mmCIF file with all atom_site columns, C-alpha atoms and ligand atoms in Angstrom:
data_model
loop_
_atom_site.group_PDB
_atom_site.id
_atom_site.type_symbol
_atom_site.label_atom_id
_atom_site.label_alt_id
_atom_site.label_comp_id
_atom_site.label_asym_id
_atom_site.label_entity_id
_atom_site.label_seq_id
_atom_site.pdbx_PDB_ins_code
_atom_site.Cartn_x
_atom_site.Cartn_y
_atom_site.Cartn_z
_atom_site.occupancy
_atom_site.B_iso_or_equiv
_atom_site.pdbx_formal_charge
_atom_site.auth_seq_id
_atom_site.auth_comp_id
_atom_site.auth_asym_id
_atom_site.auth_atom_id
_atom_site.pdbx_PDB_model_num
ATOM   1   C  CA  . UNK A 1 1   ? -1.070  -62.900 -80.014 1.00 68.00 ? 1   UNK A CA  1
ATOM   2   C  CA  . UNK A 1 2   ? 0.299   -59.400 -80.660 1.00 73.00 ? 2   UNK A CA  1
ATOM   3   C  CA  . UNK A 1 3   ? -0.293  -56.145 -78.774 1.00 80.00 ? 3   UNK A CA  1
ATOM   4   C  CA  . UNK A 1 4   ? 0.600   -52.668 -79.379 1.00 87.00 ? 4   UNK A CA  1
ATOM   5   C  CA  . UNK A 1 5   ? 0.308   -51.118 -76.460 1.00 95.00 ? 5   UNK A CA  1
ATOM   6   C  CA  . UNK A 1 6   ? 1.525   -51.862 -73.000 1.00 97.00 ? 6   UNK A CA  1
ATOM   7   C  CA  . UNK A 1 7   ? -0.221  -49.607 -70.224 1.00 97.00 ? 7   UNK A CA  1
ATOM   8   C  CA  . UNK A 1 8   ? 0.778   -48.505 -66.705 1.00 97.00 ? 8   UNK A CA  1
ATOM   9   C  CA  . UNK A 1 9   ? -1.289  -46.965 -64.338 1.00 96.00 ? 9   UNK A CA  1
ATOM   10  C  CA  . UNK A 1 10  ? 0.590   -44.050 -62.445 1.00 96.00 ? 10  UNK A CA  1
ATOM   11  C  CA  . UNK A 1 11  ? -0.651  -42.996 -59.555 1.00 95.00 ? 11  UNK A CA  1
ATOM   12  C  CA  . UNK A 1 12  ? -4.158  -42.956 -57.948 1.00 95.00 ? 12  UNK A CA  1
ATOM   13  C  CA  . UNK A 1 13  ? -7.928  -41.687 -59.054 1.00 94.00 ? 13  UNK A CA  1
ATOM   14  C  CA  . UNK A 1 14  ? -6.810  -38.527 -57.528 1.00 96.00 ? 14  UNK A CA  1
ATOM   15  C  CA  . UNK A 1 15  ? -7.566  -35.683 -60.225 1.00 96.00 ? 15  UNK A CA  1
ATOM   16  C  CA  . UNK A 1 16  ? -8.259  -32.037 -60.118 1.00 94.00 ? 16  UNK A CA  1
ATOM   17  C  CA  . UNK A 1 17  ? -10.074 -31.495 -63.111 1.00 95.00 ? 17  UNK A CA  1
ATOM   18  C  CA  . UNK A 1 18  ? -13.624 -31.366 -63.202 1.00 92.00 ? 18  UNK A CA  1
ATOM   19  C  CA  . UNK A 1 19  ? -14.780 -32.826 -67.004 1.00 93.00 ? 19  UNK A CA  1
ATOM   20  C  CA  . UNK A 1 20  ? -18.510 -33.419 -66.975 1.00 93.00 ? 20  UNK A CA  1
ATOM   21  C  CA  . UNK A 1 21  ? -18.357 -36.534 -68.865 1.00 93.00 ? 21  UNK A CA  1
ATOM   22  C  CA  . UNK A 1 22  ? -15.180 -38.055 -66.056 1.00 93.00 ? 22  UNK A CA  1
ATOM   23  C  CA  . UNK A 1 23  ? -16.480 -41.727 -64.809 1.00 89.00 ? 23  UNK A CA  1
ATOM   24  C  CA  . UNK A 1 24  ? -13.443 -41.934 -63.238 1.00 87.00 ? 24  UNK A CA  1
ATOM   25  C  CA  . UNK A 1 25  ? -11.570 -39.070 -61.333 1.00 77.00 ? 25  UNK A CA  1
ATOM   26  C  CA  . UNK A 1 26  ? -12.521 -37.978 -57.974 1.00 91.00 ? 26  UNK A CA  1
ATOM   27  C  CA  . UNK A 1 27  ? -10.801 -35.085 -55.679 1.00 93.00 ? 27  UNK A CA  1
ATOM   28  C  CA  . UNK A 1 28  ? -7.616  -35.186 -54.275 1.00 93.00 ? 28  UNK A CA  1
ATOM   29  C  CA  . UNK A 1 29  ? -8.296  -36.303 -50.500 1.00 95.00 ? 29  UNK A CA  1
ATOM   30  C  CA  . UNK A 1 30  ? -5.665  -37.703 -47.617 1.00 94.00 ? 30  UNK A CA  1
ATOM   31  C  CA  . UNK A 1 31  ? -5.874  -41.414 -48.793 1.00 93.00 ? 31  UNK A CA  1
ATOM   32  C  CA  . UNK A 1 32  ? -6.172  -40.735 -52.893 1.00 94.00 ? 32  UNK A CA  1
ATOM   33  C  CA  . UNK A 1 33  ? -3.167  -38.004 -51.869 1.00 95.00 ? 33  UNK A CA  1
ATOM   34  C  CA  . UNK A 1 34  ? -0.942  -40.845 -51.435 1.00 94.00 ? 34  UNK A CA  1
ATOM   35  C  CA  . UNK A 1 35  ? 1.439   -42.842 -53.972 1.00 92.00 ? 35  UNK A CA  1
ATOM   36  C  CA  . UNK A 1 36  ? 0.780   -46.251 -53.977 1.00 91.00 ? 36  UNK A CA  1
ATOM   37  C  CA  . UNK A 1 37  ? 3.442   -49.217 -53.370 1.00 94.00 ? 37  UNK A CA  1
ATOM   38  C  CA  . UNK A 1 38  ? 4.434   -50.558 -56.467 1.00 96.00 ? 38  UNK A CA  1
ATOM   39  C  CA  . UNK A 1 39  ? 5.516   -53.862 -57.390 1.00 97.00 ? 39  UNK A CA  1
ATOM   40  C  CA  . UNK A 1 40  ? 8.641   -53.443 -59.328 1.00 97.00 ? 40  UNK A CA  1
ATOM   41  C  CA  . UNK A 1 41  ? 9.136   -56.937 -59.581 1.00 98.00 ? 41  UNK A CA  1
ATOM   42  C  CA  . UNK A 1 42  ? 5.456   -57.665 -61.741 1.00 98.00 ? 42  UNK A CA  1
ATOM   43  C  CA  . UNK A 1 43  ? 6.165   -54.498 -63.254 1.00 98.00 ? 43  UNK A CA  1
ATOM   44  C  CA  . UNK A 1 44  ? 9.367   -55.936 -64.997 1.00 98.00 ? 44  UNK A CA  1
ATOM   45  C  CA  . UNK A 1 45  ? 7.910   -59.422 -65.604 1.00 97.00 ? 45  UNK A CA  1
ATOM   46  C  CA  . UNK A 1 46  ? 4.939   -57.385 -67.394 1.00 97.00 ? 46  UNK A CA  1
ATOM   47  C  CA  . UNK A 1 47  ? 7.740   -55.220 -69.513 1.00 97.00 ? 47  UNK A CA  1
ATOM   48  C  CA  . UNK A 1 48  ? 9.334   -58.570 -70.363 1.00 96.00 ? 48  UNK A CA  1
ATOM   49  C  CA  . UNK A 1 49  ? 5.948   -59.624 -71.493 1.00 94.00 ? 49  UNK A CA  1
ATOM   50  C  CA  . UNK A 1 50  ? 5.374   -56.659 -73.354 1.00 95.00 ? 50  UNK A CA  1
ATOM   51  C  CA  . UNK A 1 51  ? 8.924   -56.987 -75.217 1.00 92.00 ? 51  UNK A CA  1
ATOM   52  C  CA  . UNK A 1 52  ? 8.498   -60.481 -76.162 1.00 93.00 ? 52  UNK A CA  1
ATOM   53  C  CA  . UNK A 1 53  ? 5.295   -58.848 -77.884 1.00 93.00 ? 53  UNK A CA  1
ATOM   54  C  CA  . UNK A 1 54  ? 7.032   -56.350 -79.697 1.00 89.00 ? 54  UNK A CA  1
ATOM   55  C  CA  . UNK A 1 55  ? 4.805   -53.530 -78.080 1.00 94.00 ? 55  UNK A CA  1
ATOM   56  C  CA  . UNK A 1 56  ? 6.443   -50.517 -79.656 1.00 93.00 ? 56  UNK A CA  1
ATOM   57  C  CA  . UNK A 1 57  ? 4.468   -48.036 -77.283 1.00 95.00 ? 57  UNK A CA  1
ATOM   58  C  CA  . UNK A 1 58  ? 4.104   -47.750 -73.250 1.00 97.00 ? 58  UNK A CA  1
ATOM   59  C  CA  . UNK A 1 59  ? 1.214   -45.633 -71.988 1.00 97.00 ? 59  UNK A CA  1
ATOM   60  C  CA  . UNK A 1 60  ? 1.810   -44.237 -68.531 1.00 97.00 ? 60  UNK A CA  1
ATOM   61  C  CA  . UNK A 1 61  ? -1.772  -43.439 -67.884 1.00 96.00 ? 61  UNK A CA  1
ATOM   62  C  CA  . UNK A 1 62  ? -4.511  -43.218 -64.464 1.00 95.00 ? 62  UNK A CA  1
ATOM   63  C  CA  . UNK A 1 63  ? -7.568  -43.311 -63.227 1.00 94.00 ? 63  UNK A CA  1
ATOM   64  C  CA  . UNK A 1 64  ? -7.200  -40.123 -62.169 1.00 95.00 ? 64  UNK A CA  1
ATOM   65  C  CA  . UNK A 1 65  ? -4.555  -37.357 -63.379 1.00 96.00 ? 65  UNK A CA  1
ATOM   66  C  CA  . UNK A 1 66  ? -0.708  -38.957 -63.362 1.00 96.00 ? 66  UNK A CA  1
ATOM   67  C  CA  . UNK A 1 67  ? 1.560   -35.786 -62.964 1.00 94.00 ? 67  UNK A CA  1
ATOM   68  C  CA  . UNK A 1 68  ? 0.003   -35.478 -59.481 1.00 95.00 ? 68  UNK A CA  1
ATOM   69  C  CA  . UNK A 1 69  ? 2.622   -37.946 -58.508 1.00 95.00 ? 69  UNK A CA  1
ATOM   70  C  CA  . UNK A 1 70  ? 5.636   -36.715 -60.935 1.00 92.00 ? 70  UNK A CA  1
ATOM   71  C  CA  . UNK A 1 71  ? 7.851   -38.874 -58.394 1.00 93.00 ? 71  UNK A CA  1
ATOM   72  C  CA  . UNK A 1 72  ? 6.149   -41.820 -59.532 1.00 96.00 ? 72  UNK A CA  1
ATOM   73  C  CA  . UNK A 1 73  ? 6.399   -41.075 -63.138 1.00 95.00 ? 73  UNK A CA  1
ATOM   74  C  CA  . UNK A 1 74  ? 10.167  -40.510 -62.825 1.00 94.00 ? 74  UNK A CA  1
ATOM   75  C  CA  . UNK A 1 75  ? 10.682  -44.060 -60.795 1.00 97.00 ? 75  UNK A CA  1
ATOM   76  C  CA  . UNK A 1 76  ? 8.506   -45.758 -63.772 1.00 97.00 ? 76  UNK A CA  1
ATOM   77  C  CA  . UNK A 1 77  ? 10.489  -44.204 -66.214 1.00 97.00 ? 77  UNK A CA  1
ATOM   78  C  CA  . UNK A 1 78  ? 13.814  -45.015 -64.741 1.00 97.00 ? 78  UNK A CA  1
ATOM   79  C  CA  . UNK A 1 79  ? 12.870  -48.814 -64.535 1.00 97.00 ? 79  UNK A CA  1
ATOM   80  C  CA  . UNK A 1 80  ? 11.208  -48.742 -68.230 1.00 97.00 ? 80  UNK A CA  1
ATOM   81  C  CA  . UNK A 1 81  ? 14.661  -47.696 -69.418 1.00 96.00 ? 81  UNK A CA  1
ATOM   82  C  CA  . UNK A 1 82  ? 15.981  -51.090 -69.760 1.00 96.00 ? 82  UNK A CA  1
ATOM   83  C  CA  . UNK A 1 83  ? 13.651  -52.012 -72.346 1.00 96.00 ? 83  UNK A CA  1
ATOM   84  C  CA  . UNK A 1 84  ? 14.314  -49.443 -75.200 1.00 95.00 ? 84  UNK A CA  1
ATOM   85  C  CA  . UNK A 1 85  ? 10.494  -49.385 -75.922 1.00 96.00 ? 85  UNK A CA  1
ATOM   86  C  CA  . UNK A 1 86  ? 10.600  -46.904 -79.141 1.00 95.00 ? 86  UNK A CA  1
ATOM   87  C  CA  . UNK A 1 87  ? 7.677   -44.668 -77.629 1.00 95.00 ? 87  UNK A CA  1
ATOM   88  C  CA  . UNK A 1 88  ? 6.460   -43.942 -74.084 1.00 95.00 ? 88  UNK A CA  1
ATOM   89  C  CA  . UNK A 1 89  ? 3.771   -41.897 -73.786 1.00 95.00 ? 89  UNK A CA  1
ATOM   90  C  CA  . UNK A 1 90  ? 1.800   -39.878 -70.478 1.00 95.00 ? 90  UNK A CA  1
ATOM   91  C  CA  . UNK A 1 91  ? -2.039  -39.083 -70.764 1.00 95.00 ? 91  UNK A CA  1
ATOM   92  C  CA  . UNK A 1 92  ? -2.464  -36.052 -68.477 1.00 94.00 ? 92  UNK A CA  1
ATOM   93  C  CA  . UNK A 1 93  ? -4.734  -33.210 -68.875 1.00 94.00 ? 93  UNK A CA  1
ATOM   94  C  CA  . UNK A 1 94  ? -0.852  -31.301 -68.140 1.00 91.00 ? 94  UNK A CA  1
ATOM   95  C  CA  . UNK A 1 95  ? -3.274  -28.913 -65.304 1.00 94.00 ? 95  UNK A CA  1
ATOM   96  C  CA  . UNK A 1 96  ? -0.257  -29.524 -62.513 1.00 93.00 ? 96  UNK A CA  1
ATOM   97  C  CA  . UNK A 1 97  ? 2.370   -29.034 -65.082 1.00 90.00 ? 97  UNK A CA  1
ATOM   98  C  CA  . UNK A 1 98  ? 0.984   -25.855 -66.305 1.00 91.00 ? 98  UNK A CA  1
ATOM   99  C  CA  . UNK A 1 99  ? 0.641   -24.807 -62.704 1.00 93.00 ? 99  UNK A CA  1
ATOM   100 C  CA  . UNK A 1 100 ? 4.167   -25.620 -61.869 1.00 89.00 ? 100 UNK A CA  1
ATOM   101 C  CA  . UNK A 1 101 ? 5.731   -24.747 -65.226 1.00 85.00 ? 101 UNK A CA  1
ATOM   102 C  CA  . UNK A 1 102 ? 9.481   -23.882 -64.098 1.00 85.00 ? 102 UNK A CA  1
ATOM   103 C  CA  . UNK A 1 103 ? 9.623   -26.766 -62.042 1.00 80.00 ? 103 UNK A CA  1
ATOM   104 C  CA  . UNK A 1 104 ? 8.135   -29.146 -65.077 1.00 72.00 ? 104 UNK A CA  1
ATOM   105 C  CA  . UNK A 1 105 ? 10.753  -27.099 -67.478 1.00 73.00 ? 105 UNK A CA  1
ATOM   106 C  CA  . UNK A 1 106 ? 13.466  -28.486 -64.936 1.00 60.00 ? 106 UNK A CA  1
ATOM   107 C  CA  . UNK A 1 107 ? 12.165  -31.695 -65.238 1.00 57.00 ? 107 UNK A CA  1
ATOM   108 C  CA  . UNK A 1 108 ? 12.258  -32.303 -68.676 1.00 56.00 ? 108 UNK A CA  1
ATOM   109 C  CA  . UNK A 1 109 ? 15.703  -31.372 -68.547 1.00 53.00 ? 109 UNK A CA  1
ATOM   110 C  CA  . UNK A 1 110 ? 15.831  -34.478 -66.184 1.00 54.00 ? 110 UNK A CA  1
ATOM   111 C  CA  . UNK A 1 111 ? 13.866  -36.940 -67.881 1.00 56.00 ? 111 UNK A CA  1
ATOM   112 C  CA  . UNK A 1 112 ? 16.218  -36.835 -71.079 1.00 55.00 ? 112 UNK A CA  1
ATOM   113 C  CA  . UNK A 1 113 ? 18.861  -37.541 -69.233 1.00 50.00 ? 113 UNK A CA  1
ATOM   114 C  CA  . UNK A 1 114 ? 17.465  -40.733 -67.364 1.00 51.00 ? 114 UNK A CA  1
HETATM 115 S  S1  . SF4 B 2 .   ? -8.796  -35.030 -66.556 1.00 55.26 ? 201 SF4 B S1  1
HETATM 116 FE FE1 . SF4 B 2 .   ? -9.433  -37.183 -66.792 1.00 55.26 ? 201 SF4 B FE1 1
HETATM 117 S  S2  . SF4 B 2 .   ? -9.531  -38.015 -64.723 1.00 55.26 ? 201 SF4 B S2  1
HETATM 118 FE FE2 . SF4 B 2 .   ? -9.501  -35.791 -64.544 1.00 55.26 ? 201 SF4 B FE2 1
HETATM 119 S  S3  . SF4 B 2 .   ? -11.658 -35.177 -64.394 1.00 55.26 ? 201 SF4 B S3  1
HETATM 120 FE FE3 . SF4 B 2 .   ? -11.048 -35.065 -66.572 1.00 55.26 ? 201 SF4 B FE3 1
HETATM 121 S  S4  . SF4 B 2 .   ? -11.552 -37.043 -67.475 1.00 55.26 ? 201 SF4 B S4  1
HETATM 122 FE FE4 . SF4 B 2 .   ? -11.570 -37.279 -65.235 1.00 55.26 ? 201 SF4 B FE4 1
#
């Protein structure tokens, strides 16, 4: 069987957005605040997977907003690296980027060297 897309969850349900029709996102609070553990190990059995399907796309996505935890991104995208996918791509409604625009401008400096 053949995919297209493999998809990572990044961070928590944490968002702070409020869209009417969200079934998902909830409030920043002191647990939802927190990155989870991840499992870097399943994480590159998964991207093995995904290779092996020719998956030409990786979706860093969340139940909530992902750029609340940019560290997180960065880590995800540092162990993706090894797999030359040809596209990864972040859903975010970009709210904490546009709020911390010289820092994200920094950033993106960053990420294209990683
Ligand atoms: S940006 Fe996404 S997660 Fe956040 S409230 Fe809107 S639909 Fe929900």
């Amino acid at each position: 069987m053949k995919f297209k897309m493999f998809s990572v969850i990044v961070g928590t349900e944490a968002c702070i957005a409020s869209c009417p029709f969200c079934v998902s996102g909830v409030k920043p609070n002191q647990e939802n605040s927190k990155e989870n553990n991840i499992n870097w190990r399943n994480l590159k059995i998964a991207a093995n997977l995904a290779n092996r399907s020719d998956i030409d796309t990786v979706m860093l996505t969340s139940r909530g907003e992902p750029t609340l935890f940019p560290e997180q991104i960065t880590e995800y995208l540092k162990h993706l690296k090894e797999f030359n996918f040809p596209f990864v791509e972040l859903q975010s409604n970009c709210i904490p980027i546009a709020l911390n625009k010289e820092k994200y401008e920094m950033r993106s400096i960053l990420f294209s060297h990683i």
